[in-house]
Amino acid sequence: MARAQGARAQMALAFETVYGTPPASGFTKMPFASTTLGAEQPLLNSELLGYGRDPLAPIKDAVTADGDVVVPLDAEAFGFWLKAAFGAPSTTGTGPWTHEFRSGAWTLPSLSIETGMPEVPRYAMYSGCVLDQLTWQMQRSGLLTATARLAAQGETVGTTTSAGTPAALELKRFGHFNGSITRNGSALGNVVSVDITYANNLDRIETIRSDGRIDGADPSIAALTGSIEVRFADSTLVTQAINGDPCKLEFAYVLPSGESFTFTVHAVYLPRPRIEISGPQGVQATFDWQAARDSVHGRMCTATLVNDVETY
């Protein structure tokens, strides 16, 4: 008997035309490291009395479908997650193409995502997926991945795939070695690590339905937060925090072949940190920053992806 193995797992996604309705075609094979995407339906214990000490049968509660997908930051497939986070990009060029994703969209596209374990076989289609949060970390070494948190409408399980033969993308993965950070256009030094979290703060529409599913997930006020851990070598960031002035931070990755990903946060505000001397080693400071809408650009952030994909 075949047993499920993560090494043989597959994932394909496509954007929906109608929320909660998987498209008949147009799926793309996606690289991923792990996923917790799934549906669950808890049981409610019976509260009724008068039938002895043994409980009556439990009652099914509402269905919850959500989870995380850990994906690589790469030059092509990551554009699908950026579109899910920010909406459709503005694309220019004739190849390579420049895709500019902007924060602040009132509506977000929904996706259908199928995870497959062909040896069982089990194919789970998650429809009505909306991206709630996208996070990643910059550091000196290690594998560069991002975590996409999704809220889905429901799960449909079958023994055959509903995604057909998904289109394949060329994997051109960014690494921490390809990363750089600038502040107001100048390189920001002495940075140990950076955490970046963009959240759409979805509002689930939990109406009464016979199938127990949600009616949708609408974005509310977005949030862009994170932390910067630096070796304390100068007072540039501390002075900014004390003065309360914003700065522009740009996190960029560039491959030798020309593909690039640039995440620009137009107005970053820093809190005044506690500077501790914990021992004889170097002194480090952590700034838990947050971003806001920049009046000049009219948005909070811009994600720019340059690659050989013509459209998303």
PDB file of N, CA and C in Angstrom, residues 36-69:
ATOM      1  N   THR A  36       0.534  24.183   5.662  1.00  0.00           N
ATOM      2  CA  THR A  36      -0.439  23.740   6.663  1.00  0.00           C
ATOM      3  C   THR A  36      -1.854  24.021   6.185  1.00  0.00           C
ATOM      4  N   LEU A  37      -2.006  24.342   4.910  1.00  0.00           N
ATOM      5  CA  LEU A  37      -3.318  24.663   4.361  1.00  0.00           C
ATOM      6  C   LEU A  37      -4.244  23.453   4.471  1.00  0.00           C
ATOM      7  N   GLY A  38      -5.397  23.653   5.066  1.00  0.00           N
ATOM      8  CA  GLY A  38      -6.326  22.554   5.248  1.00  0.00           C
ATOM      9  C   GLY A  38      -7.644  23.045   5.814  1.00  0.00           C
ATOM     10  N   ALA A  39      -8.622  22.169   5.835  1.00  0.00           N
ATOM     11  CA  ALA A  39      -9.946  22.481   6.376  1.00  0.00           C
ATOM     12  C   ALA A  39     -10.200  21.619   7.601  1.00  0.00           C
ATOM     13  N   GLU A  40     -10.857  22.199   8.581  1.00  0.00           N
ATOM     14  CA  GLU A  40     -11.229  21.449   9.767  1.00  0.00           C
ATOM     15  C   GLU A  40     -12.634  21.834  10.201  1.00  0.00           C
ATOM     16  N   GLN A  41     -13.299  20.888  10.841  1.00  0.00           N
ATOM     17  CA  GLN A  41     -14.660  21.094  11.316  1.00  0.00           C
ATOM     18  C   GLN A  41     -14.776  20.453  12.695  1.00  0.00           C
ATOM     19  N   PRO A  42     -14.685  21.257  13.739  1.00  0.00           N
ATOM     20  CA  PRO A  42     -14.723  20.693  15.100  1.00  0.00           C
ATOM     21  C   PRO A  42     -16.101  20.158  15.462  1.00  0.00           C
ATOM     22  N   LEU A  43     -16.118  19.387  16.525  1.00  0.00           N
ATOM     23  CA  LEU A  43     -17.359  18.831  17.064  1.00  0.00           C
ATOM     24  C   LEU A  43     -17.725  19.545  18.356  1.00  0.00           C
ATOM     25  N   LEU A  44     -19.014  19.807  18.535  1.00  0.00           N
ATOM     26  CA  LEU A  44     -19.525  20.443  19.744  1.00  0.00           C
ATOM     27  C   LEU A  44     -20.145  19.390  20.653  1.00  0.00           C
ATOM     28  N   ASN A  45     -19.702  19.360  21.897  1.00  0.00           N
ATOM     29  CA  ASN A  45     -20.240  18.403  22.860  1.00  0.00           C
ATOM     30  C   ASN A  45     -21.695  18.729  23.169  1.00  0.00           C
ATOM     31  N   SER A  46     -22.502  17.696  23.291  1.00  0.00           N
ATOM     32  CA  SER A  46     -23.907  17.885  23.631  1.00  0.00           C
ATOM     33  C   SER A  46     -24.042  18.356  25.075  1.00  0.00           C
ATOM     34  N   GLU A  47     -24.920  19.351  25.292  1.00  0.00           N
ATOM     35  CA  GLU A  47     -25.144  19.890  26.628  1.00  0.00           C
ATOM     36  C   GLU A  47     -26.447  19.378  27.241  1.00  0.00           C
ATOM     37  N   LEU A  48     -27.139  18.481  26.541  1.00  0.00           N
ATOM     38  CA  LEU A  48     -28.464  18.043  26.969  1.00  0.00           C
ATOM     39  C   LEU A  48     -28.384  17.052  28.131  1.00  0.00           C
ATOM     40  N   LEU A  49     -29.383  17.161  29.007  1.00  0.00           N
ATOM     41  CA  LEU A  49     -29.460  16.300  30.185  1.00  0.00           C
ATOM     42  C   LEU A  49     -30.661  15.357  30.067  1.00  0.00           C
ATOM     43  N   GLY A  50     -30.729  14.411  30.974  1.00  0.00           N
ATOM     44  CA  GLY A  50     -31.891  13.534  31.046  1.00  0.00           C
ATOM     45  C   GLY A  50     -31.722  12.214  30.353  1.00  0.00           C
ATOM     46  N   TYR A  51     -30.519  11.899  29.854  1.00  0.00           N
ATOM     47  CA  TYR A  51     -30.290  10.635  29.144  1.00  0.00           C
ATOM     48  C   TYR A  51     -29.204   9.797  29.827  1.00  0.00           C
ATOM     49  N   GLY A  52     -28.988  10.060  31.103  1.00  0.00           N
ATOM     50  CA  GLY A  52     -27.979   9.310  31.823  1.00  0.00           C
ATOM     51  C   GLY A  52     -26.640  10.018  31.817  1.00  0.00           C
ATOM     52  N   ARG A  53     -25.632   9.313  32.334  1.00  0.00           N
ATOM     53  CA  ARG A  53     -24.297   9.912  32.433  1.00  0.00           C
ATOM     54  C   ARG A  53     -23.548   9.894  31.114  1.00  0.00           C
ATOM     55  N   ASP A  54     -23.867   8.991  30.241  1.00  0.00           N
ATOM     56  CA  ASP A  54     -23.178   8.927  28.952  1.00  0.00           C
ATOM     57  C   ASP A  54     -23.692  10.039  28.037  1.00  0.00           C
ATOM     58  N   PRO A  55     -22.767  10.773  27.366  1.00  0.00           N
ATOM     59  CA  PRO A  55     -23.181  11.920  26.547  1.00  0.00           C
ATOM     60  C   PRO A  55     -23.880  11.491  25.267  1.00  0.00           C
ATOM     61  N   LEU A  56     -24.693  12.413  24.742  1.00  0.00           N
ATOM     62  CA  LEU A  56     -25.312  12.219  23.434  1.00  0.00           C
ATOM     63  C   LEU A  56     -24.314  12.540  22.338  1.00  0.00           C
ATOM     64  N   ALA A  57     -24.672  12.221  21.119  1.00  0.00           N
ATOM     65  CA  ALA A  57     -23.765  12.418  19.986  1.00  0.00           C
ATOM     66  C   ALA A  57     -23.418  13.898  19.814  1.00  0.00           C
ATOM     67  N   PRO A  58     -22.166  14.209  19.455  1.00  0.00           N
ATOM     68  CA  PRO A  58     -21.767  15.611  19.234  1.00  0.00           C
ATOM     69  C   PRO A  58     -22.370  16.164  17.951  1.00  0.00           C
ATOM     70  N   ILE A  59     -22.331  17.500  17.842  1.00  0.00           N
ATOM     71  CA  ILE A  59     -22.862  18.218  16.682  1.00  0.00           C
ATOM     72  C   ILE A  59     -21.702  18.874  15.936  1.00  0.00           C
ATOM     73  N   LYS A  60     -21.759  18.843  14.604  1.00  0.00           N
ATOM     74  CA  LYS A  60     -20.715  19.470  13.800  1.00  0.00           C
ATOM     75  C   LYS A  60     -20.810  20.997  13.884  1.00  0.00           C
ATOM     76  N   ASP A  61     -19.645  21.656  13.971  1.00  0.00           N
ATOM     77  CA  ASP A  61     -19.567  23.115  13.996  1.00  0.00           C
ATOM     78  C   ASP A  61     -19.234  23.619  12.584  1.00  0.00           C
ATOM     79  N   ALA A  62     -18.982  24.917  12.460  1.00  0.00           N
ATOM     80  CA  ALA A  62     -18.679  25.519  11.154  1.00  0.00           C
ATOM     81  C   ALA A  62     -17.322  25.056  10.629  1.00  0.00           C
ATOM     82  N   VAL A  63     -17.167  25.107   9.309  1.00  0.00           N
ATOM     83  CA  VAL A  63     -15.933  24.700   8.644  1.00  0.00           C
ATOM     84  C   VAL A  63     -14.962  25.878   8.625  1.00  0.00           C
ATOM     85  N   THR A  64     -13.708  25.607   8.970  1.00  0.00           N
ATOM     86  CA  THR A  64     -12.642  26.608   8.879  1.00  0.00           C
ATOM     87  C   THR A  64     -11.566  26.078   7.950  1.00  0.00           C
ATOM     88  N   ALA A  65     -11.257  26.850   6.920  1.00  0.00           N
ATOM     89  CA  ALA A  65     -10.228  26.457   5.952  1.00  0.00           C
ATOM     90  C   ALA A  65      -9.195  27.574   5.872  1.00  0.00           C
ATOM     91  N   ASP A  66      -7.994  27.295   6.297  1.00  0.00           N
ATOM     92  CA  ASP A  66      -6.921  28.287   6.232  1.00  0.00           C
ATOM     93  C   ASP A  66      -5.588  27.584   6.411  1.00  0.00           C
ATOM     94  N   GLY A  67      -4.514  28.347   6.505  1.00  0.00           N
ATOM     95  CA  GLY A  67      -3.193  27.766   6.715  1.00  0.00           C
ATOM     96  C   GLY A  67      -2.102  28.581   6.067  1.00  0.00           C
ATOM     97  N   ASP A  68      -0.872  28.129   6.253  1.00  0.00           N
ATOM     98  CA  ASP A  68       0.314  28.801   5.729  1.00  0.00           C
ATOM     99  C   ASP A  68       0.939  27.979   4.609  1.00  0.00           C
ATOM    100  N   VAL A  69       1.583  28.691   3.684  1.00  0.00           N
ATOM    101  CA  VAL A  69       2.383  28.054   2.645  1.00  0.00           C
ATOM    102  C   VAL A  69       3.763  28.701   2.674  1.00  0.00           C
TER     103      VAL A  69
END
